[in-house]
Amino acid sequence: MVTKMQERTKRPEPLVTLAGAGVRRGGRWLVRGVDLAVRPGEIVTLIGPNGSGKSTTAKLATGVLAPDQGTVMRRPGLTVGYVPQKLAIDWTLPLTVSRLMRLSAPADDRTIAAALDETGIPHLAAAAVQALSGGEFQRALLARAILRRPDLLVLDEPVQGVDFAGEVALYDLIRAVRDRTGCAVLLISHDLHIVMAGTDTVICLNGHVCCSGTPETVAASPEYLKLFGAKAADSLAVYRHHHDHTHLPDGRVRHADGSVTDDCHPDDGHHDHGHDHAHGHDHHHDHSHGHDHAR
Amino acid sequence: MLDDFFTRALVAGIGVALVAGPLGCFIVWRRMAYFGDTMAHSALLGVALAHLLNVNLAGGVFVVAALVAVALLLLQRRGSLSTDALLGILSHATLAVGLVMLAFMSWVRVDLMGFLFGDILAVTRADIVLIWLGGAAVLAALAFMWRPLLAATVSAEIAEAEGLQPERARIAFMLLMAAVIAIAMKVIGILLITSLLIIPAATARRFATTPEQMAVLAAVLGAVAVTGGLFGSLQWDTPSGPSIVVAALALFLASLLPLGSLARGTASGQGSPQ
C-alpha cells in the first residue's frame, strides 16, 4: 500500500492523454475540447447525461475513433480491456463462460480460473452465457476484460441490469482489481451515487468538459449542481451511508459494527440512526433503504 | 472413380456442404439469413452478365454477389430505408433483372431450372476442382479470421475496443459468402443455397456447446444431408437439389425430437418413484 501511494505521488506518465479532443459527425460536434489524462492505477470516471459524449470520449481514448479536433496520445502497445454497456448473446450461439474468456485473445485454463475466481464466479466456468443473471454476466464480462492483463480497463456503464446491492459489489470489485493489478480504469456512468466515492478523478461531460477533479471538488462545483440538480449534492453522503451494512452472498447481512445477522432491519440496533438524521436532504437514501427492508 | 455421374455429384455436394456448414453458423449467429438469400438471388444477375460479357460463370456470380453486398452496406449508411426493406428490394430486383436479361439474350440457351434449383447430376470434373479448391480457400480464410469474426459476432464493441477491427472481418465474411454462392450454385441452385447454409447449422445448435463444435457439426450434418438427399433422389427419381434440402430438413426435425428428455424420462422411470 505504501509503495502504491509512492507510485501515485510520483505521477507516472499517462497511458492516454486527450488534449482539446473533439469528434464531429453529420455536421455536429458529438463532443469537443476534451482534456483528460488517465495514469496507471488511476480510476477516472466520466459522468454526464445521455448524449453528453461519454461513450464518444471513451472511444477516443481506446483509439476506436480518431479525433477531428485536438490530439489523442496513447502509450504504444497499450492493452485495453473493455466491458460493454449491455450485451445480448443470441441463443443460437453456443457459448460457455470459459469460451467467452477466450473471445478476443487465447488464454490458458489457469488464467481463466484465476480471473473467474477474482470476480467471484468460479462455479460458472462451464455455464452457458445465456443462462447467467444480469449480475453474473457482468462479472463474466469483467473477468474476460481483466484476464487480458490490460493496462487500461474501460467500462461503459457496467452495472446496467444489476440491482442496487449488486452495483455496490461490482464497483467494489472494480476497485479491488485496480488495487491488485495496478491497471488504470476509465469508467462511464450516469449513476452519481455509487461512483463518486470510489473514483480518483471525475470528469463531468455535457458535450464538453463541464468540470473535473476529485469527487469532492466536482460535487461542490456549480456546473455539476446545475447539470444534475440539488439532489446530486447528496450523492457522497448517500453512498457512504449505505455502506453501514453489507449484504453477503448467502443473504445474511454484515453491519458496520462487524456483527452478522440473518436479516436487515432498521430496529435491530445495527444501523446508525444519528448519521441518518444528520443529513437533512436524504430522500433518496430513505427510499432505497425502505425498499431494502421490505424484502 | 469420377467417371460415374453419381459419384461426381456426391463428391461435389459433400465439398459444398463442408464449406457451407461453418459459414452458415455465422449466418445464423449474425441473423443474416435474409442477407444470404439476397446475395444468392443476385447470382442469376451474375449468370446473365457472365453470358453477356462472355466471362467465367462462377467469377461473374462472385463479383455480382459481392457488389450487392457493397451496395447494401452503402444503402444502410444512408439510413433512409430499413435493412429489411432494402434486402427485399435488392433480392427480387436482381433476380428479376437477371431473368429479363436472359430472356433478351435469345442467342444464349441456358437451363434456367438448373440455375434456380441446381443441376448436381451435370457436375463436371472441372466443377469438382473448383468446388474443392475454392472451398478449401474459403475454409482457410474463415479459420484465419475466426477469432476477430467471432468476437465481432458476440460484440462489435468489444472487438473494436480491443483492436480486432470488426468492420474488416464483416466485409471479409461477405466476400466469403459470395464465394460460397458462386461455387455452390451448380450443386444446389440459387433459390436453395441459403437452406444448405442455414439448416445444418440450426440442426447442429442442439448438440454443440462451443461455436467451434457447432461449425464442425454443421459441416458433418450438411454432408450427411447431401448424401441422403442424393441417394433419395436416385431411388425415387426426384430433383437432386430439393431432395438434399428435404434431407437436411428431416435431420433438423429429428434434432427437435426430445430424445434427451426421453432418455432421462426412462432412466428416472426405472429409478425410485420420486
XYZ file of C-alpha atoms in Angstrom:
569
model
C 0.000 0.000 0.000
C 2.853 2.357 0.864
C 4.504 1.663 -2.462
C 1.194 2.291 -4.195
C 0.975 5.669 -2.528
C 4.528 6.494 -3.531
C 3.796 5.452 -7.056
C 0.840 7.701 -7.130
C 2.676 10.711 -5.723
C 5.319 10.237 -8.419
C 2.556 10.793 -11.010
C 3.643 8.271 -13.657
C 3.334 9.087 -17.329
C -0.287 8.938 -18.533
C -1.404 5.917 -20.554
C -3.800 8.061 -22.527
C -3.917 11.817 -22.909
C -6.658 13.744 -24.674
C -5.882 17.391 -25.402
C -8.703 19.519 -26.769
C -10.062 16.423 -28.490
C -13.374 16.508 -30.347
C -15.442 14.341 -32.685
C -17.719 15.757 -35.374
C -20.381 13.653 -37.069
C -23.039 14.769 -39.506
C -22.144 18.451 -39.101
C -22.485 18.322 -35.332
C -19.925 18.078 -32.568
C -20.623 14.963 -30.502
C -18.047 16.154 -28.058
C -15.343 18.826 -28.264
C -12.462 20.330 -26.359
C -11.963 17.353 -24.037
C -8.838 17.349 -21.903
C -8.155 14.290 -19.836
C -5.298 12.055 -18.769
C -5.500 8.514 -17.410
C -2.467 7.404 -15.416
C -1.583 3.861 -14.323
C -3.556 2.841 -11.244
C -5.977 5.724 -11.542
C -9.783 5.444 -11.731
C -11.218 8.146 -13.953
C -14.986 8.400 -14.187
C -16.898 10.109 -16.965
C -20.341 11.236 -15.901
C -22.964 13.202 -17.758
C -26.497 12.991 -19.075
C -27.488 10.807 -22.048
C -25.943 12.038 -25.281
C -23.313 14.079 -23.473
C -20.449 12.330 -25.293
C -19.297 9.861 -22.632
C -19.071 6.871 -24.961
C -17.544 9.007 -27.718
C -14.865 10.197 -25.311
C -14.132 6.617 -24.281
C -13.856 5.628 -27.954
C -11.330 8.424 -28.448
C -9.329 7.052 -25.523
C -9.365 3.461 -26.831
C -8.490 4.594 -30.360
C -11.719 3.363 -31.972
C -12.451 6.928 -33.112
C -9.867 9.388 -34.404
C -10.260 12.972 -33.188
C -11.470 15.585 -35.688
C -10.019 18.247 -33.413
C -7.182 18.251 -30.850
C -4.919 15.271 -30.161
C -5.097 11.854 -28.528
C -1.818 10.367 -27.289
C -1.787 6.695 -26.342
C 1.181 4.815 -24.924
C 2.480 2.482 -27.655
C 1.396 -1.136 -27.162
C -1.383 -0.201 -24.766
C -3.593 -3.197 -23.931
C -7.245 -2.330 -23.459
C -9.812 -4.478 -21.666
C -13.347 -3.460 -22.478
C -16.617 -4.148 -20.677
C -19.585 -3.093 -22.811
C -22.750 -1.406 -21.611
C -25.041 -4.296 -22.282
C -24.760 -7.332 -24.423
C -27.405 -9.731 -25.656
C -25.997 -13.006 -26.923
C -28.305 -14.858 -29.252
C -29.375 -18.338 -28.152
C -28.163 -19.710 -31.493
C -24.554 -19.058 -30.469
C -23.386 -21.798 -28.098
C -21.020 -20.030 -25.738
C -19.865 -21.092 -22.304
C -18.328 -18.691 -19.827
C -14.881 -20.205 -20.293
C -15.177 -19.904 -24.087
C -16.220 -16.282 -23.636
C -12.951 -15.746 -21.766
C -11.038 -16.643 -24.946
C -13.072 -14.327 -27.146
C -10.512 -11.737 -28.175
C -7.243 -13.489 -27.294
C -6.093 -17.013 -26.372
C -5.938 -17.814 -22.654
C -4.937 -20.926 -20.708
C -7.177 -22.640 -18.178
C -5.253 -21.382 -15.142
C -5.549 -17.751 -16.176
C -9.261 -18.222 -16.804
C -9.800 -19.924 -13.447
C -7.948 -17.118 -11.677
C -9.992 -14.406 -13.403
C -13.289 -16.152 -12.625
C -12.144 -16.615 -9.057
C -11.344 -12.954 -8.712
C -14.745 -11.877 -9.977
C -16.489 -14.391 -7.704
C -17.946 -16.747 -10.321
C -15.554 -19.759 -10.395
C -18.554 -22.120 -10.297
C -19.900 -20.760 -13.601
C -16.993 -21.679 -15.901
C -18.986 -24.336 -17.758
C -22.305 -22.460 -17.751
C -23.861 -21.146 -20.955
C -23.705 -17.357 -21.025
C -27.403 -17.160 -21.929
C -28.240 -18.810 -18.586
C -26.490 -16.187 -16.429
C -28.279 -13.499 -14.430
C -27.537 -9.841 -15.125
C -25.032 -9.570 -12.296
C -23.305 -12.844 -13.123
C -22.988 -11.865 -16.765
C -21.439 -8.519 -15.901
C -18.956 -10.341 -13.668
C -18.131 -12.699 -16.522
C -17.569 -9.746 -18.852
C -15.344 -8.132 -16.244
C -13.381 -11.378 -15.837
C -12.936 -11.532 -19.593
C -11.599 -7.992 -19.670
C -9.145 -8.404 -16.784
C -7.622 -11.696 -17.870
C -6.060 -9.853 -20.793
C -3.971 -8.116 -18.116
C -4.968 -4.767 -19.570
C -3.087 -1.539 -18.907
C -6.388 0.231 -19.246
C -9.770 -1.157 -18.264
C -12.666 0.641 -19.959
C -16.131 0.066 -18.535
C -19.190 1.545 -20.237
C -21.975 1.678 -17.648
C -21.015 -1.747 -16.334
C -23.906 -2.128 -13.909
C -26.943 -1.904 -16.177
C -29.486 -4.529 -15.287
C -27.867 -5.157 -11.929
C -29.753 -4.366 -8.716
C -28.536 -1.793 -6.228
C -26.667 -4.147 -3.885
C -25.110 -5.808 -6.921
C -23.967 -2.434 -8.221
C -22.121 -1.664 -4.997
C -20.490 -5.094 -5.091
C -19.422 -4.628 -8.722
C -17.849 -1.242 -8.089
C -16.047 -2.686 -5.060
C -14.785 -5.432 -7.332
C -13.533 -2.967 -9.940
C -11.603 -1.106 -7.236
C -10.154 -4.381 -5.931
C -8.958 -5.279 -9.427
C -7.319 -1.881 -9.761
C -5.616 -2.233 -6.378
C -4.233 -5.661 -7.200
C -3.171 -5.230 -10.823
C -2.392 -1.516 -10.850
C -4.273 -1.064 -14.123
C -5.953 2.206 -14.926
C -9.741 2.333 -15.116
C -11.846 4.556 -17.323
C -15.414 4.278 -16.121
C -18.529 5.621 -17.783
C -21.539 6.136 -15.591
C -24.647 8.175 -15.227
C -25.085 6.899 -11.717
C -23.638 9.513 -9.413
C -24.479 7.892 -6.133
C -22.234 4.891 -6.251
C -19.426 6.065 -8.423
C -18.495 9.187 -6.522
C -16.749 7.730 -3.525
C -14.742 5.112 -5.365
C -13.081 7.177 -8.019
C -9.929 9.294 -8.167
C -10.940 11.770 -10.833
C -14.399 12.664 -12.069
C -14.936 14.319 -15.413
C -18.369 15.751 -15.878
C -19.319 15.924 -19.554
C -22.077 17.625 -21.451
C -20.756 17.932 -24.991
C -17.646 19.447 -23.421
C -15.944 19.103 -20.030
C -18.198 20.938 -17.557
C -15.958 20.385 -14.600
C -13.398 17.887 -13.423
C -11.350 16.996 -10.376
C -11.687 14.871 -7.268
C -15.228 13.681 -6.450
C -15.400 16.260 -3.655
C -14.437 19.160 -5.929
C -16.835 18.125 -8.645
C -19.725 17.547 -6.243
C -19.253 21.074 -4.906
C -18.887 22.801 -8.275
C -21.818 24.921 -9.503
C -21.664 23.412 -13.035
C -22.200 19.954 -11.598
C -25.114 21.086 -9.486
C -26.675 22.849 -12.456
C -26.376 19.721 -14.584
C -27.620 17.179 -12.099
C -29.728 19.234 -9.703
C -29.566 19.728 -5.974
C -30.187 16.077 -5.219
C -26.780 15.308 -6.680
C -25.120 17.159 -3.825
C -26.094 14.319 -1.532
C -24.559 11.630 -3.637
C -21.448 11.286 -1.491
C -23.441 11.109 1.717
C -25.827 8.571 0.279
C -23.104 6.305 -0.878
C -21.145 6.355 2.357
C -24.173 5.870 4.489
C -25.363 2.915 2.523
C -22.177 1.159 3.419
C -23.136 0.864 7.081
C -24.064 -2.713 6.244
C -23.121 -5.203 3.557
C -25.330 -7.860 2.016
C -23.316 -11.084 1.979
C -23.644 -13.503 -0.974
C -25.536 -16.013 1.205
C -28.246 -13.478 2.077
C -27.011 -12.551 5.561
C -26.047 -9.011 6.457
C -22.821 -7.742 7.971
C -23.207 -4.434 9.824
C -20.737 -1.634 10.367
C -20.046 -2.896 13.921
C -18.878 -6.215 12.484
C -21.848 -8.305 13.585
C -23.680 -10.547 11.125
C -27.448 -11.015 11.166
C -29.823 -13.077 9.091
C -31.899 -10.077 8.169
C -31.543 -6.390 7.606
C -33.941 -4.432 9.821
C -33.887 -0.787 10.858
C -34.760 -1.551 14.503
C -32.117 -4.193 15.050
C -29.752 -1.674 16.578
C -27.107 -2.112 13.956
C -27.998 0.950 11.937
C -26.521 4.310 12.699
C -29.595 6.452 13.079
C -27.765 9.534 14.243
C -25.930 9.561 10.958
C -29.186 9.099 9.181
C -30.720 12.302 10.512
C -27.544 14.346 10.217
C -28.262 14.712 6.518
C -31.260 16.908 6.019
C -31.711 16.059 2.340
C -31.845 12.339 2.441
C -34.895 11.456 0.480
C -33.319 9.057 -1.954
C -31.456 7.238 0.746
C -34.528 6.754 2.890
C -36.409 5.447 -0.051
C -33.834 2.917 -1.135
C -33.392 1.763 2.422
C -37.075 1.291 2.988
C -37.129 -0.755 -0.166
C -34.345 -2.993 1.054
C -36.125 -3.749 4.271
C -39.347 -4.531 2.522
C -37.748 -7.631 1.067
C -13.997 -43.327 -59.954
C -15.162 -39.870 -61.009
C -16.417 -41.316 -64.306
C -19.743 -42.067 -62.738
C -22.084 -39.043 -62.688
C -23.482 -40.053 -59.327
C -20.064 -40.225 -57.675
C -19.195 -36.830 -59.124
C -22.437 -35.424 -57.712
C -21.663 -36.913 -54.303
C -18.099 -35.551 -54.211
C -19.228 -32.097 -55.339
C -22.172 -31.979 -52.945
C -20.122 -33.033 -49.926
C -17.479 -30.462 -50.838
C -20.092 -27.715 -50.840
C -21.662 -28.937 -47.586
C -18.326 -28.954 -45.739
C -17.847 -25.252 -46.546
C -21.475 -24.232 -46.154
C -21.772 -25.625 -42.597
C -19.225 -23.413 -40.812
C -20.110 -20.362 -42.889
C -23.800 -20.995 -42.256
C -23.179 -20.912 -38.493
C -22.093 -17.295 -38.790
C -25.156 -16.533 -40.904
C -27.359 -17.958 -38.148
C -25.428 -16.237 -35.320
C -25.375 -12.887 -37.088
C -29.028 -13.183 -38.185
C -28.106 -12.764 -41.819
C -30.385 -15.417 -43.373
C -32.255 -12.920 -45.497
C -28.987 -11.270 -46.413
C -27.633 -14.608 -47.630
C -30.816 -15.146 -49.621
C -30.410 -11.748 -51.272
C -26.821 -12.449 -52.265
C -27.867 -15.839 -53.643
C -30.707 -14.368 -55.699
C -28.329 -11.855 -57.201
C -26.392 -14.819 -58.606
C -28.845 -15.018 -61.501
C -27.901 -11.475 -62.488
C -24.305 -12.685 -62.321
C -25.150 -15.565 -64.645
C -26.796 -13.198 -67.148
C -23.879 -10.753 -67.067
C -21.358 -13.563 -67.418
C -23.145 -14.743 -70.558
C -23.425 -11.199 -71.904
C -19.738 -10.393 -71.363
C -18.679 -13.948 -72.141
C -16.682 -14.384 -68.898
C -16.369 -17.220 -66.388
C -19.709 -18.055 -64.812
C -18.539 -18.546 -61.220
C -16.429 -15.383 -61.491
C -19.419 -13.379 -62.682
C -21.597 -14.686 -59.874
C -18.920 -13.879 -57.264
C -18.472 -10.302 -58.498
C -22.202 -9.553 -58.664
C -22.899 -11.074 -55.210
C -20.032 -9.040 -53.743
C -21.312 -5.876 -55.429
C -24.786 -6.462 -53.986
C -23.210 -6.762 -50.518
C -21.344 -3.477 -51.033
C -24.490 -1.819 -52.356
C -26.349 -2.910 -49.250
C -23.607 -1.516 -46.963
C -23.760 1.844 -48.773
C -27.570 1.987 -48.703
C -27.540 1.095 -44.997
C -25.253 4.068 -44.316
C -27.748 6.420 -45.962
C -30.182 5.083 -43.389
C -33.403 6.019 -45.165
C -34.971 2.563 -45.533
C -34.729 -0.318 -43.086
C -32.283 -3.110 -43.862
C -35.216 -5.460 -44.178
C -36.847 -3.401 -46.936
C -33.512 -2.850 -48.686
C -32.894 -6.600 -48.743
C -36.359 -7.190 -50.164
C -35.706 -4.704 -52.958
C -32.229 -5.979 -53.819
C -33.165 -9.633 -53.564
C -36.029 -9.630 -56.007
C -34.778 -6.828 -58.221
C -31.532 -8.670 -59.002
C -33.400 -11.929 -59.609
C -35.932 -10.247 -61.926
C -33.309 -8.239 -63.816
C -31.299 -11.427 -64.329
C -34.355 -13.273 -65.686
C -35.276 -10.412 -68.025
C -31.701 -10.120 -69.308
C -31.540 -13.843 -70.022
C -34.841 -13.631 -71.922
C -33.433 -10.838 -74.112
C -30.310 -12.808 -74.948
C -32.013 -15.076 -77.467
C -28.627 -16.393 -78.667
C -27.923 -17.866 -75.232
C -29.534 -21.131 -74.315
C -29.467 -21.612 -70.545
C -31.050 -24.240 -68.390
C -32.932 -21.882 -66.096
C -34.249 -24.639 -63.842
C -30.688 -25.877 -63.436
C -29.560 -22.474 -62.141
C -32.576 -21.962 -59.893
C -32.738 -25.407 -58.311
C -29.360 -26.905 -59.074
C -28.206 -29.496 -61.529
C -25.895 -31.582 -59.433
C -26.036 -34.558 -61.762
C -24.452 -32.469 -64.539
C -21.391 -31.669 -62.407
C -18.142 -31.955 -64.372
C -14.629 -32.741 -63.183
C -13.766 -29.039 -63.606
C -16.685 -28.185 -61.296
C -15.324 -30.579 -58.670
C -11.884 -28.999 -58.855
C -13.459 -25.530 -58.488
C -15.604 -26.646 -55.530
C -12.799 -28.365 -53.615
C -10.060 -25.797 -54.301
C -12.398 -22.844 -53.829
C -13.940 -24.476 -50.761
C -10.513 -25.119 -49.217
C -9.591 -21.471 -49.810
C -12.831 -20.281 -48.178
C -12.335 -22.561 -45.138
C -8.707 -21.449 -44.770
C -9.770 -17.794 -44.863
C -12.526 -18.499 -42.334
C -10.086 -20.245 -39.985
C -7.658 -17.343 -40.342
C -10.235 -14.720 -39.363
C -12.165 -16.926 -36.923
C -11.283 -15.025 -33.737
C -11.995 -11.470 -34.935
C -15.135 -12.614 -36.728
C -16.465 -14.468 -33.711
C -15.584 -11.585 -31.394
C -17.366 -9.182 -33.756
C -20.378 -11.506 -33.765
C -20.557 -11.599 -29.964
C -19.926 -7.880 -29.535
C -18.711 -5.459 -32.192
C -17.962 -3.021 -29.375
C -15.557 -5.358 -27.588
C -13.845 -6.335 -30.843
C -13.499 -2.684 -31.761
C -12.150 -1.511 -28.393
C -9.674 -4.385 -28.190
C -8.292 -3.753 -31.656
C -9.807 -6.656 -33.652
C -11.273 -4.453 -36.416
C -14.768 -5.963 -36.673
C -15.657 -3.968 -39.797
C -12.833 -5.601 -41.732
C -13.956 -9.053 -40.563
C -17.519 -8.261 -41.616
C -16.517 -7.281 -45.158
C -14.242 -10.315 -45.476
C -17.138 -12.514 -44.356
C -19.394 -11.091 -47.071
C -16.757 -11.896 -49.690
C -16.583 -15.468 -48.379
C -20.340 -15.736 -48.689
C -20.173 -14.503 -52.277
C -17.506 -17.135 -52.979
C -19.602 -19.948 -51.488
C -22.638 -18.892 -53.524
C -20.527 -18.901 -56.684
C -19.205 -22.429 -56.098
C -22.438 -23.884 -54.682
C -24.811 -22.562 -57.347
C -24.494 -25.511 -59.701
C -24.953 -28.088 -56.955
C -27.907 -26.744 -55.022
C -29.298 -23.883 -57.092
C -29.737 -20.170 -56.469
C -33.057 -20.482 -54.684
C -31.912 -23.231 -52.327
C -28.341 -22.222 -51.408
C -29.388 -20.486 -48.199
C -31.031 -23.647 -46.942
C -27.767 -25.600 -47.148
C -26.109 -22.756 -45.227
C -28.733 -22.455 -42.517
C -30.470 -25.783 -41.909
C -27.370 -27.854 -40.957
C -26.173 -25.013 -38.709
C -29.549 -24.811 -36.986
C -29.551 -28.596 -36.555
C -26.060 -28.531 -35.054
C -27.042 -25.966 -32.410
C -28.863 -28.501 -30.258
C -25.763 -30.674 -29.886
C -22.978 -28.078 -29.589
C -21.625 -26.285 -26.527
C -18.968 -24.190 -28.250
C -19.003 -22.264 -31.538
C -16.247 -24.492 -32.948
C -18.201 -27.674 -32.197
C -21.238 -26.206 -33.906
C -19.229 -25.327 -37.034
C -17.736 -28.825 -37.354
C -21.057 -30.485 -36.630
C -22.838 -28.318 -39.206
C -20.312 -29.383 -41.845
C -20.813 -33.056 -40.993
C -24.622 -32.765 -40.917
C -24.537 -30.957 -44.254
C -22.513 -33.786 -45.771
C -24.970 -36.330 -44.360
C -27.885 -34.366 -45.845
C -26.202 -34.244 -49.264
C -25.517 -37.987 -49.194
C -29.027 -38.858 -48.025
C -30.647 -36.448 -50.461
C -28.707 -37.746 -53.459
C -29.430 -41.394 -52.695
C -33.093 -40.496 -52.204
C -33.089 -38.614 -55.493
C -31.606 -41.661 -57.234
C -34.058 -44.004 -55.561
C -37.275 -42.075 -56.204
C -36.219 -40.081 -59.251
C -36.736 -36.706 -57.562
C -34.795 -33.492 -58.385
C -31.432 -33.583 -56.627
C -31.266 -30.031 -55.160
C -34.681 -30.113 -53.454
C -34.031 -33.691 -52.298
C -30.884 -32.520 -50.469
C -32.853 -29.743 -48.775
C -35.582 -32.216 -47.769
C -32.926 -34.495 -46.256
C -31.465 -31.540 -44.333
C -34.940 -30.671 -43.110
C -35.508 -34.270 -41.958
C -32.288 -34.082 -39.914
C -33.390 -30.759 -38.437
C -36.809 -32.122 -37.458
C -35.154 -35.187 -35.943
C -32.935 -32.869 -33.839
C -36.085 -31.284 -32.415
C -37.309 -34.609 -31.042
C -36.940 -34.641 -27.270
C -34.505 -37.566 -27.389
C -32.520 -36.328 -24.382
C -35.537 -35.914 -22.128
C -36.972 -39.236 -23.361
C -33.757 -40.953 -22.298
C -33.848 -39.147 -18.971
C -37.520 -39.988 -18.604
C -36.922 -43.745 -18.954
C -33.947 -43.521 -16.630
C -35.985 -41.835 -13.895
C -38.879 -44.202 -14.618
C -36.657 -47.122 -13.788
C -35.429 -45.414 -10.650
C -37.320 -44.609 -7.488
C -40.909 -43.339 -7.840
C -39.743 -39.866 -6.785
